[in-house]
mmCIF file with all atom_site columns, C-alpha atoms in Angstrom:
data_model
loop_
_atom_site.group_PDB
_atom_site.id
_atom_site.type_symbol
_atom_site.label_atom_id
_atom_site.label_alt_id
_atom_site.label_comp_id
_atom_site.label_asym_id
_atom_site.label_entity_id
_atom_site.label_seq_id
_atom_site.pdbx_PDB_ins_code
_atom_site.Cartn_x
_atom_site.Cartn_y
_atom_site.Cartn_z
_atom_site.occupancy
_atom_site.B_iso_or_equiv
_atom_site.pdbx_formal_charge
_atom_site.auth_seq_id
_atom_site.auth_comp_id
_atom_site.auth_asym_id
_atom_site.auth_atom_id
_atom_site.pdbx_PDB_model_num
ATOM 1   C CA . UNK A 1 1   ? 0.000  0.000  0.000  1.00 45.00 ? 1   UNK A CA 1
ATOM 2   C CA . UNK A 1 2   ? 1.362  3.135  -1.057 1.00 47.00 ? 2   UNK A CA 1
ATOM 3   C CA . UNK A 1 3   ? 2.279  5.805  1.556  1.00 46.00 ? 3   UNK A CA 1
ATOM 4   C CA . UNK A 1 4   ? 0.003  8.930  1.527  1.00 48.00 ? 4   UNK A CA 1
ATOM 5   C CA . UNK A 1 5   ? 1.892  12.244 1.272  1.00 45.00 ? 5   UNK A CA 1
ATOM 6   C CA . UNK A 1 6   ? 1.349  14.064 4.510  1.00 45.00 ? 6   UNK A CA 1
ATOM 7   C CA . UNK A 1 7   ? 0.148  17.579 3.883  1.00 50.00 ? 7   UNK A CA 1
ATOM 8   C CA . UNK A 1 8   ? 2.279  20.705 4.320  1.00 46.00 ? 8   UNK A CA 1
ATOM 9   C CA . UNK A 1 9   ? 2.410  21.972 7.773  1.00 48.00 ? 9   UNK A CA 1
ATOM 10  C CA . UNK A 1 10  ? 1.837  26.005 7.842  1.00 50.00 ? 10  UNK A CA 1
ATOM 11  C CA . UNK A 1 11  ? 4.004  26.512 11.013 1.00 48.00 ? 11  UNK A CA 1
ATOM 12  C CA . UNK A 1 12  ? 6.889  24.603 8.999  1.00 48.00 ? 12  UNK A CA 1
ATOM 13  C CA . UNK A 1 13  ? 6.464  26.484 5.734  1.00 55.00 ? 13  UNK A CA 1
ATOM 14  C CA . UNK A 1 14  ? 6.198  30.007 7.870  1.00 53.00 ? 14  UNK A CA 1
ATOM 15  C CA . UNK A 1 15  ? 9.544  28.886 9.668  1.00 58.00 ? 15  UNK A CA 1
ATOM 16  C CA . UNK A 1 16  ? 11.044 28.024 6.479  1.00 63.00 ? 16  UNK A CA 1
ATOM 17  C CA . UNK A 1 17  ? 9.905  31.424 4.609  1.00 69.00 ? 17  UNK A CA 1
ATOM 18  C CA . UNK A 1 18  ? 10.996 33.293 7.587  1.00 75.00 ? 18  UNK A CA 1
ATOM 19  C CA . UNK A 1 19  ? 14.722 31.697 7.482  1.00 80.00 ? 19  UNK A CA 1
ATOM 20  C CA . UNK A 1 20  ? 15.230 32.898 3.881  1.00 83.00 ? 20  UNK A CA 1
ATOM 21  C CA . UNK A 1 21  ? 14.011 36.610 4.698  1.00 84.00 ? 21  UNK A CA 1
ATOM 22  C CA . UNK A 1 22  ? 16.906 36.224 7.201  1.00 84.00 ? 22  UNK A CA 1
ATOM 23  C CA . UNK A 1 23  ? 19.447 34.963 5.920  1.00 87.00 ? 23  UNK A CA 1
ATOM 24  C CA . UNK A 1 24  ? 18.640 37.287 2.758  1.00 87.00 ? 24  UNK A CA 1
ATOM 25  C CA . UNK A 1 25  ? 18.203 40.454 5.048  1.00 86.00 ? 25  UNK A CA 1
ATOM 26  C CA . UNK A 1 26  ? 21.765 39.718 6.937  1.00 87.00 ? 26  UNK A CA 1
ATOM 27  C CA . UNK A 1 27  ? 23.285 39.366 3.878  1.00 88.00 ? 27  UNK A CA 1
ATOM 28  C CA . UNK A 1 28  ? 22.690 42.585 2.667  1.00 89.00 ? 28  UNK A CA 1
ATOM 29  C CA . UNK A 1 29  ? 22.903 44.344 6.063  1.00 85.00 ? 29  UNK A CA 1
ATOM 30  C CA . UNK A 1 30  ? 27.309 42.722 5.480  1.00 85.00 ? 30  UNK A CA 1
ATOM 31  C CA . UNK A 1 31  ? 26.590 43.562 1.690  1.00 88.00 ? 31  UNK A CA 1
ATOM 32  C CA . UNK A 1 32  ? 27.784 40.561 0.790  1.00 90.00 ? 32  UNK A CA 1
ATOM 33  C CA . UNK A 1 33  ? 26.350 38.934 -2.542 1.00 92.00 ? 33  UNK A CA 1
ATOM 34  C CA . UNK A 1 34  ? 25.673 35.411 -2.816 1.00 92.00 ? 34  UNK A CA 1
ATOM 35  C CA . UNK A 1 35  ? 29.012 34.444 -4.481 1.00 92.00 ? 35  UNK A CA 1
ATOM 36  C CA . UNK A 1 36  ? 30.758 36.071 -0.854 1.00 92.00 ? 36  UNK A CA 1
ATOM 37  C CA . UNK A 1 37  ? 28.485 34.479 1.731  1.00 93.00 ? 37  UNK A CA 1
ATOM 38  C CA . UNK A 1 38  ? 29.178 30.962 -0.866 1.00 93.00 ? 38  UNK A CA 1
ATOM 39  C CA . UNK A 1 39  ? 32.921 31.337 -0.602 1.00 93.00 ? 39  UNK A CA 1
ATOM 40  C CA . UNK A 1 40  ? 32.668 32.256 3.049  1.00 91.00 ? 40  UNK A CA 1
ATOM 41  C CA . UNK A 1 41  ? 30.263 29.596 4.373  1.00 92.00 ? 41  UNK A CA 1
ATOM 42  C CA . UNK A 1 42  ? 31.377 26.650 1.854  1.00 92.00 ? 42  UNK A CA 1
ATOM 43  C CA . UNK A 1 43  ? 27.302 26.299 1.175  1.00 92.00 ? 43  UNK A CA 1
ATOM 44  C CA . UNK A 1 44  ? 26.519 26.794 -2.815 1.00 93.00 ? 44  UNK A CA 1
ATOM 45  C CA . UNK A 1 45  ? 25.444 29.661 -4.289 1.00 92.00 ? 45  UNK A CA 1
ATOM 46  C CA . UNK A 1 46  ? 22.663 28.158 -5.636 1.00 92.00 ? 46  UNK A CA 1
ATOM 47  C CA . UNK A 1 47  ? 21.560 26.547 -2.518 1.00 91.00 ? 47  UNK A CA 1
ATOM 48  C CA . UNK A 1 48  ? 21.664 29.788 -0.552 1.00 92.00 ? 48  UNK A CA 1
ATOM 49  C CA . UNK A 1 49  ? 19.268 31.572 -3.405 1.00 91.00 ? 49  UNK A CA 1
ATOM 50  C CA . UNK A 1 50  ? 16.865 28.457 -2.803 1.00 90.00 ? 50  UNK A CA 1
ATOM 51  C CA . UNK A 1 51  ? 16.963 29.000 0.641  1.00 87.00 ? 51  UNK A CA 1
ATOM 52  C CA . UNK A 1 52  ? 16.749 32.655 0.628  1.00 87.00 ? 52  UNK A CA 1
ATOM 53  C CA . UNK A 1 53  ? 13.169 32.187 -1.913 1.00 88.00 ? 53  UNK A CA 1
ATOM 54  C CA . UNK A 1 54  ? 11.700 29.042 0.137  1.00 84.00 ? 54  UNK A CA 1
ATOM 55  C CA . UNK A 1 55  ? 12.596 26.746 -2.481 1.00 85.00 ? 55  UNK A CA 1
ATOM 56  C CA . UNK A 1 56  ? 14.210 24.398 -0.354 1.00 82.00 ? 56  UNK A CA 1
ATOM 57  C CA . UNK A 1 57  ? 14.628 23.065 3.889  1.00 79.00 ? 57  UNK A CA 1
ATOM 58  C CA . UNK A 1 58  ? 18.424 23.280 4.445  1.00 80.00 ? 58  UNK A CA 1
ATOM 59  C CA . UNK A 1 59  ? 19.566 20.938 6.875  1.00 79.00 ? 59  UNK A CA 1
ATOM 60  C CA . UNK A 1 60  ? 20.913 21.983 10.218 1.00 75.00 ? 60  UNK A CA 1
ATOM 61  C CA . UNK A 1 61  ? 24.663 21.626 9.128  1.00 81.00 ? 61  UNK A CA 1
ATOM 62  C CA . UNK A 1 62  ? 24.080 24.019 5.834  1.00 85.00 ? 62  UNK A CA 1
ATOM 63  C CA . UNK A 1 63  ? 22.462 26.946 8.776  1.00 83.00 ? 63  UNK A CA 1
ATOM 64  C CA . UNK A 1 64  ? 25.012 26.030 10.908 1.00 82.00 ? 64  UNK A CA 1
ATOM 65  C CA . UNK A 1 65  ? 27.512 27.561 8.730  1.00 87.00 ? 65  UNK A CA 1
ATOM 66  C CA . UNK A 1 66  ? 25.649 30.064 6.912  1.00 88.00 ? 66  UNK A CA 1
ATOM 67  C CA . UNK A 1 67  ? 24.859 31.425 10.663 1.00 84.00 ? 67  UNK A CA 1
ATOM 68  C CA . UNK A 1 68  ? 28.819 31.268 11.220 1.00 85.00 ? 68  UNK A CA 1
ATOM 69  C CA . UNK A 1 69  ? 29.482 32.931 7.956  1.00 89.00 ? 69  UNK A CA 1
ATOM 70  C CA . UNK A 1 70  ? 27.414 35.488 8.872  1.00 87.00 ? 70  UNK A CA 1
ATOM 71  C CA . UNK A 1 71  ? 28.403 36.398 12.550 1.00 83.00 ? 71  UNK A CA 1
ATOM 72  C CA . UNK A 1 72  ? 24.954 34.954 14.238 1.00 78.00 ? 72  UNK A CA 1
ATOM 73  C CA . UNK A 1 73  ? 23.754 31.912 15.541 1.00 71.00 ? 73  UNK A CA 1
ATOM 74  C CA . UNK A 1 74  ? 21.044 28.941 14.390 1.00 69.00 ? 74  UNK A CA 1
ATOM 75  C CA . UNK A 1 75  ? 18.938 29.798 17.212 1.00 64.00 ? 75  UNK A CA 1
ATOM 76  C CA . UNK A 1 76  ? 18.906 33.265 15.931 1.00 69.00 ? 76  UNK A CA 1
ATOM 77  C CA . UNK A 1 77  ? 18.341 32.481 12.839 1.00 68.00 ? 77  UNK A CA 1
ATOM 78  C CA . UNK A 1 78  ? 15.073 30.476 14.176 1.00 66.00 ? 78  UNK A CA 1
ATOM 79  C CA . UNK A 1 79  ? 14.049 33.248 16.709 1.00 64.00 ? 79  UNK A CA 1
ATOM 80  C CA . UNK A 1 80  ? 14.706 36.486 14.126 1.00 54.00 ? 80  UNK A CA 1
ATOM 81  C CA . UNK A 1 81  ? 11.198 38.029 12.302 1.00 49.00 ? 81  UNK A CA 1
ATOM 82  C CA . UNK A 1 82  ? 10.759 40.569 10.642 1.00 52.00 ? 82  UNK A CA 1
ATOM 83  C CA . UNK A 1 83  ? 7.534  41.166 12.458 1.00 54.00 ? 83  UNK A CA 1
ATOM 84  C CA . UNK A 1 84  ? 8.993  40.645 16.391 1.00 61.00 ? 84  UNK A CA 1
ATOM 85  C CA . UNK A 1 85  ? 11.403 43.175 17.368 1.00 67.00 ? 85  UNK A CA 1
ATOM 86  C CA . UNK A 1 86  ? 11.580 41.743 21.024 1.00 68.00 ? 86  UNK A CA 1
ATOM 87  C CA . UNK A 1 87  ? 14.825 38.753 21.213 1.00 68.00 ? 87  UNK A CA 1
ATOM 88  C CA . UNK A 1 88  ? 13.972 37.996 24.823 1.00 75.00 ? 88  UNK A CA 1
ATOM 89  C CA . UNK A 1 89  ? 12.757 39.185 27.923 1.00 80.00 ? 89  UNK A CA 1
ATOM 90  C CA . UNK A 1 90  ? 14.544 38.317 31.455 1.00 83.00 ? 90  UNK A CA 1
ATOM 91  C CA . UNK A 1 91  ? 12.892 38.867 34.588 1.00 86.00 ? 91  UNK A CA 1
ATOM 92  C CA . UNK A 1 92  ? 14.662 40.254 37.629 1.00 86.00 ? 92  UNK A CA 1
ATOM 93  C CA . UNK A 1 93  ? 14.509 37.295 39.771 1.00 86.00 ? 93  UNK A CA 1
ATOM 94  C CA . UNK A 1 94  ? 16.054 35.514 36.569 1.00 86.00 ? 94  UNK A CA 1
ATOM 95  C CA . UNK A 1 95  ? 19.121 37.634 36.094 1.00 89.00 ? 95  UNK A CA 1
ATOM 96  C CA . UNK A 1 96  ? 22.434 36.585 37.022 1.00 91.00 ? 96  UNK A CA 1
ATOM 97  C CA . UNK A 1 97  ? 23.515 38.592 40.150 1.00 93.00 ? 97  UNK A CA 1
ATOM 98  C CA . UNK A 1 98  ? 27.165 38.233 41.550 1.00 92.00 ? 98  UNK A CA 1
ATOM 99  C CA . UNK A 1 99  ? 28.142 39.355 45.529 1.00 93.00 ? 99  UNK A CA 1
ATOM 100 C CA . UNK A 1 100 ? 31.121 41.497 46.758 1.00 92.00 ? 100 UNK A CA 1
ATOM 101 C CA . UNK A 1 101 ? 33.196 39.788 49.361 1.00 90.00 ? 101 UNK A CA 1
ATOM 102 C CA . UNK A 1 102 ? 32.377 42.559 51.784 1.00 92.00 ? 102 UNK A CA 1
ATOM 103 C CA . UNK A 1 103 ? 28.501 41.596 51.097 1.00 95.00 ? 103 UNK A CA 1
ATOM 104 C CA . UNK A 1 104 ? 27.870 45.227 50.028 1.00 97.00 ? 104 UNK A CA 1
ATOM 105 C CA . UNK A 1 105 ? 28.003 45.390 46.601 1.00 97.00 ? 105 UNK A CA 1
ATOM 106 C CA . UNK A 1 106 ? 26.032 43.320 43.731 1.00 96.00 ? 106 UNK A CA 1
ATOM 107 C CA . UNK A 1 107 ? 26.358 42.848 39.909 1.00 95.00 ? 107 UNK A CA 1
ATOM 108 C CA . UNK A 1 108 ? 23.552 42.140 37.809 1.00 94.00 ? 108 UNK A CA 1
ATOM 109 C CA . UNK A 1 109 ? 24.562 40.382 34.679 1.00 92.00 ? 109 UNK A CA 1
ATOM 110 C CA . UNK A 1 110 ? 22.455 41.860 32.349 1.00 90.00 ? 110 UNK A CA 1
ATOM 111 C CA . UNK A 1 111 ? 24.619 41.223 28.868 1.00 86.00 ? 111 UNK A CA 1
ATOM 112 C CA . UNK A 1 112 ? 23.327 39.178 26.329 1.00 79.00 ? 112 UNK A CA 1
ATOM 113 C CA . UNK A 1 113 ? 24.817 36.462 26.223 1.00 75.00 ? 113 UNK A CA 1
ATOM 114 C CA . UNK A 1 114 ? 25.405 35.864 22.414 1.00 68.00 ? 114 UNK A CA 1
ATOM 115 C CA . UNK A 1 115 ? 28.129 38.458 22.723 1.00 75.00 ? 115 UNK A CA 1
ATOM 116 C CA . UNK A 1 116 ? 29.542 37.926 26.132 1.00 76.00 ? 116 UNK A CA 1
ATOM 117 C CA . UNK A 1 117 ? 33.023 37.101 24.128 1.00 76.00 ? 117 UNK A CA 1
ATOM 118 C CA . UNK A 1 118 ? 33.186 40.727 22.879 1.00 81.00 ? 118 UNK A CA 1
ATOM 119 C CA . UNK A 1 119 ? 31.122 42.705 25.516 1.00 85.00 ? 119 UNK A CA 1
ATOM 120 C CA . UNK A 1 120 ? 29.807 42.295 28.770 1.00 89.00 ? 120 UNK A CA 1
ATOM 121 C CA . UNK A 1 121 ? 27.652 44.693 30.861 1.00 91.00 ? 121 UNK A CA 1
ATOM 122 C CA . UNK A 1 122 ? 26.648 44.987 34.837 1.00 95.00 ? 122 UNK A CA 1
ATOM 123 C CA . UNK A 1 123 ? 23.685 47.160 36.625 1.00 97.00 ? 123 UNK A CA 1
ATOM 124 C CA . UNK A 1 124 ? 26.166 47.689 39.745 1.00 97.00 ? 124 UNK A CA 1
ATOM 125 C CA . UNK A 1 125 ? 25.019 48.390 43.376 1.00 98.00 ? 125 UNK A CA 1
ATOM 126 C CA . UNK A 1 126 ? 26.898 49.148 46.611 1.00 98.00 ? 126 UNK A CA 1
ATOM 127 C CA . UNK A 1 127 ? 26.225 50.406 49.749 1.00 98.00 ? 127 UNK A CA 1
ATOM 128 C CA . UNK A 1 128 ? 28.165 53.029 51.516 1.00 98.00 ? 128 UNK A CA 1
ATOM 129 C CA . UNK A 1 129 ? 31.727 51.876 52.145 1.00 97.00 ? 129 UNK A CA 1
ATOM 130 C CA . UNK A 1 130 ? 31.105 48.811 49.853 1.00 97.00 ? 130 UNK A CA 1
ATOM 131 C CA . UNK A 1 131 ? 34.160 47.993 47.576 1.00 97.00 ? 131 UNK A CA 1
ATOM 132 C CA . UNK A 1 132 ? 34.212 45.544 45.090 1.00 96.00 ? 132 UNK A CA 1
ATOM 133 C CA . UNK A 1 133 ? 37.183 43.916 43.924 1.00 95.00 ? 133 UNK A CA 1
ATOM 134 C CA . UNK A 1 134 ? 38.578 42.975 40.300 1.00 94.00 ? 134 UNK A CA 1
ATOM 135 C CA . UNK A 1 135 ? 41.041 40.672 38.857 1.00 92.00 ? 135 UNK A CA 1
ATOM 136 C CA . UNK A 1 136 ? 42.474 41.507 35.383 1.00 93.00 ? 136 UNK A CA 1
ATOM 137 C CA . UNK A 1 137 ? 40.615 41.093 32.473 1.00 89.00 ? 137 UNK A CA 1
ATOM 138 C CA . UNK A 1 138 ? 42.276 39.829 29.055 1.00 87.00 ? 138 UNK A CA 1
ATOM 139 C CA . UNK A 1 139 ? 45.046 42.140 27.881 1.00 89.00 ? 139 UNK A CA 1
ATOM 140 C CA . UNK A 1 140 ? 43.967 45.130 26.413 1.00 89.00 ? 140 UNK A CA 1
ATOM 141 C CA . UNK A 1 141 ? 40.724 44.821 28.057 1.00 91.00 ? 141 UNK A CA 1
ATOM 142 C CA . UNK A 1 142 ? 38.707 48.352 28.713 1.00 93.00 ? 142 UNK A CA 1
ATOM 143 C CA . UNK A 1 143 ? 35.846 48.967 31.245 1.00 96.00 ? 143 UNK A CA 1
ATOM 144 C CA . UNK A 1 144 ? 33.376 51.411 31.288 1.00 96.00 ? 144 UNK A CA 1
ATOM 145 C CA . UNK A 1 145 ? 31.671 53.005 34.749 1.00 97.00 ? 145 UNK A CA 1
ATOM 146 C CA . UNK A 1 146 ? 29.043 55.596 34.162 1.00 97.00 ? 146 UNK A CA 1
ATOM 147 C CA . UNK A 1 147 ? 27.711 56.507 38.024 1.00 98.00 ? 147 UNK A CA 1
ATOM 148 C CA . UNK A 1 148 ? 23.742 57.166 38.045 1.00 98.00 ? 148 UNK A CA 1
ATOM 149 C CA . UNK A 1 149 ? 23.711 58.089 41.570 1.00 98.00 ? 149 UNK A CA 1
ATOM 150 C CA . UNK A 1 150 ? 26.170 58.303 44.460 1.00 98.00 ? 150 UNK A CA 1
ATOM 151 C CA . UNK A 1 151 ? 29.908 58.672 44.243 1.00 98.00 ? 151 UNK A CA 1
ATOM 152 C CA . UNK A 1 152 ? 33.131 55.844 43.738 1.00 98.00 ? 152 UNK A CA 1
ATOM 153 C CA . UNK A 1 153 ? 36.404 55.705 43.948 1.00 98.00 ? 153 UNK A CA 1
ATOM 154 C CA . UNK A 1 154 ? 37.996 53.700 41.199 1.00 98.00 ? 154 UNK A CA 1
ATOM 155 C CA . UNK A 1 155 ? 41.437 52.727 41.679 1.00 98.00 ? 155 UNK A CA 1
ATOM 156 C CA . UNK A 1 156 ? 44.103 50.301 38.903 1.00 97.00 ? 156 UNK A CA 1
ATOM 157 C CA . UNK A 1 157 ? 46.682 49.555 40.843 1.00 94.00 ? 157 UNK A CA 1
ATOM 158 C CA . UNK A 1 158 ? 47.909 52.551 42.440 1.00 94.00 ? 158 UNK A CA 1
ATOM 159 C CA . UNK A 1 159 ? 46.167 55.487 40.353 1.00 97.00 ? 159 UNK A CA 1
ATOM 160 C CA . UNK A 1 160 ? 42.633 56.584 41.572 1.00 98.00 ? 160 UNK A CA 1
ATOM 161 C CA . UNK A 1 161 ? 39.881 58.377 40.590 1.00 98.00 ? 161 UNK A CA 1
ATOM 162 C CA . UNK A 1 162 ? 36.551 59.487 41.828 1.00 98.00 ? 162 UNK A CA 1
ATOM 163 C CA . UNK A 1 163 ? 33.298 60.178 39.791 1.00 98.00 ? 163 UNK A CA 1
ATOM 164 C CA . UNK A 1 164 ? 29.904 61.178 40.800 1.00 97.00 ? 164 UNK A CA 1
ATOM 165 C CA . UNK A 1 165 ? 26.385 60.875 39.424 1.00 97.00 ? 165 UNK A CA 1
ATOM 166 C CA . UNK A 1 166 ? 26.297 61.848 35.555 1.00 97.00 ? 166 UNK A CA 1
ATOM 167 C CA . UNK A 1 167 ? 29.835 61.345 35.203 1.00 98.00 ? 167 UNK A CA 1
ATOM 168 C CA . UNK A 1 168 ? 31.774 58.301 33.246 1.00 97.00 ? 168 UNK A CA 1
ATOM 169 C CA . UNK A 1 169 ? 35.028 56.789 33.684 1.00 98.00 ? 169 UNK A CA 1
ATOM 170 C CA . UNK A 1 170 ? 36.881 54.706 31.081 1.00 97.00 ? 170 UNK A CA 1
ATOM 171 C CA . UNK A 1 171 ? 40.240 52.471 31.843 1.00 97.00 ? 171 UNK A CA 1
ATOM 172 C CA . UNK A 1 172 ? 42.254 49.832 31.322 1.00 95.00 ? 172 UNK A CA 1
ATOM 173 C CA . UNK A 1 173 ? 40.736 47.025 33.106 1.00 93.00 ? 173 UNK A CA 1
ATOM 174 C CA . UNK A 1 174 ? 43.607 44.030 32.144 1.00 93.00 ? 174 UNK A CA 1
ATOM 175 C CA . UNK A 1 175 ? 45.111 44.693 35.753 1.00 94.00 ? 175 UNK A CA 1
ATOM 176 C CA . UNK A 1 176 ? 43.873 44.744 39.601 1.00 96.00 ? 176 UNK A CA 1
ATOM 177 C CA . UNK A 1 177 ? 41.133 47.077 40.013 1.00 97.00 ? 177 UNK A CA 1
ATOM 178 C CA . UNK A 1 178 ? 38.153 48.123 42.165 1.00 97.00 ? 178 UNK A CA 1
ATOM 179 C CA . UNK A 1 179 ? 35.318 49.824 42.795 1.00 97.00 ? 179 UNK A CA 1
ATOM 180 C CA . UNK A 1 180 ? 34.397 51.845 46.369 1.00 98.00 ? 180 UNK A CA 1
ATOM 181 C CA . UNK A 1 181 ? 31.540 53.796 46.863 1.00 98.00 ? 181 UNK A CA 1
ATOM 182 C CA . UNK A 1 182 ? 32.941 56.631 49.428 1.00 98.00 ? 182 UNK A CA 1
ATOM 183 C CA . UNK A 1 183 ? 29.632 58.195 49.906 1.00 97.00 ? 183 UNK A CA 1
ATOM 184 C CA . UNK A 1 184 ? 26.924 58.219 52.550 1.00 97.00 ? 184 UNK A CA 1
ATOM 185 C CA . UNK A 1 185 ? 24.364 56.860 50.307 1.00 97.00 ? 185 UNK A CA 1
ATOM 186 C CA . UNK A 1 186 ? 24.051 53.857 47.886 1.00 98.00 ? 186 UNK A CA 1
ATOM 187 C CA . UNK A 1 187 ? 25.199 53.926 44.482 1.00 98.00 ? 187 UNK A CA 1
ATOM 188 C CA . UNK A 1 188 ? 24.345 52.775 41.268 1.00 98.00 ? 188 UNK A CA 1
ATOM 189 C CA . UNK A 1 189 ? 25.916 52.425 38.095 1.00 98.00 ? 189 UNK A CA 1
ATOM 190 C CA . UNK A 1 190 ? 26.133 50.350 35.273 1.00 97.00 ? 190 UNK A CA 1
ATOM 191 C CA . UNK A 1 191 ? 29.219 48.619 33.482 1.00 96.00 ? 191 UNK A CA 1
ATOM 192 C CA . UNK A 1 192 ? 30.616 47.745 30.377 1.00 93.00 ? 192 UNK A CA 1
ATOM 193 C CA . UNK A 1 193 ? 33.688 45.844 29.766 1.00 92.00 ? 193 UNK A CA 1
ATOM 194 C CA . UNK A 1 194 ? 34.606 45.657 26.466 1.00 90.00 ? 194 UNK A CA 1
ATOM 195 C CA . UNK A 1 195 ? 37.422 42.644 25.802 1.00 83.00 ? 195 UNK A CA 1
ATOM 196 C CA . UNK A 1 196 ? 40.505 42.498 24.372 1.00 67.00 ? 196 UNK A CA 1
ATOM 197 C CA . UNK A 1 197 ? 39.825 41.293 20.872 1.00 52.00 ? 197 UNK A CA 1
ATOM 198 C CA . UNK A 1 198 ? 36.748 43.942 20.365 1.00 47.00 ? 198 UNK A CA 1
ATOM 199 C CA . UNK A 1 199 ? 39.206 46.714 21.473 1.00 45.00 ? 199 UNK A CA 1
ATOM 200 C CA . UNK A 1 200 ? 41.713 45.340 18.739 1.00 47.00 ? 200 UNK A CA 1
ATOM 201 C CA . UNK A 1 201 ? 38.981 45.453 16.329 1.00 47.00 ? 201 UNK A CA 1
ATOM 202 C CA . UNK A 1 202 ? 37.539 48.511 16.792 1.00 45.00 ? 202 UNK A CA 1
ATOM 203 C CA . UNK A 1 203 ? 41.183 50.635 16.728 1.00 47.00 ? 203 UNK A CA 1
#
């Protein structure tokens, strides 16, 4: 008895349709044409112009490197539309949070992370006389303080500064460092440390 051909699923054939206005829209956003993203990824030409009309399903090793190729990953790939801005949505009591030693300061993790190996950024808290202390980042590493309220002391190894609410300070973060808040009253701030190889590549 023959087999009957199952009929087309819409959620599939949305998913697939969606793929190809992704991979098509990234390409264009690195203006590469199909010949550069072929040579790049190893994936044909003409497979990547099937994929990008919904001619074809590529299988999970052809996305695999087209996502490489084109700096993203296949669960991006799966998750991007064209009609959802929104990536993801954490809740507070879901977000990474780190502890000073001294119990009086807290870092929220709140970088994505698909990019944690280029940049990584912190809501940071402390109470009065809370310090929070550093080891060095990768060589050439750079971090980023901007104080919203209340006033720190940063010091790298023995050079200081202080900054106070509305006020940014930017050093070299690939040696001991730390962060005091010398006030009477809490701080906040948030932080960015931006890694070695991004620094390289941005200079």
């Amino acid at each position: 008895m023959a087999r009957q051909k199952r009929e087309a699923c819409p959620q599939t054939e949305a998913l697939s349709e969606k793929l190809g206005k992704t991979i098509h829209r990234l390409r264009m956003a690195d203006k590469m044409s199909l010949g550069d993203l072929s040579e790049v990824s190893g994936v044909a030409k003409s497979m990547i112009s099937q994929i990008e009309k919904n001619e074809t399903n590529p299988s999970l090793a052809t996305l695999s490197r087209l996502s490489q190729a084109l700096g993203t990953s296949v669960e991006a790939f799966l998750a991007n539309s064209d009609g959802e801005a929104l990536i993801e949505r954490i809740r507070r009591q879901d977000t990474p949070l780190l502890r000073s030693e001294d119990d009086l300061c807290e870092l929220r993790i709140i970088g994505w992370s698909d990019s944690v190996q280029w940049v990584q950024w912190y809501d940071f808290r402390a109470e009065p006389g809370g310090k929070l202390e550093s080891s060095p980042h990768p060589a050439g590493s750079v971090e980023n303080l901007s104080v919203l309220t209340g006033e720190v002391r940063v010091q790298v190894d023995d050079q200081s500064w202080t900054a106070k609410a509305g006020e940014t300070l930017r050093y070299h973060a690939d040696r001991d460092h730390s962060i005091e808040n010398i006030g009477n009253t809490p701080v906040h701030a948030t932080m960015v440390n931006i890694l070695a190889h991004a620094v390289r590549q941005a200079s």
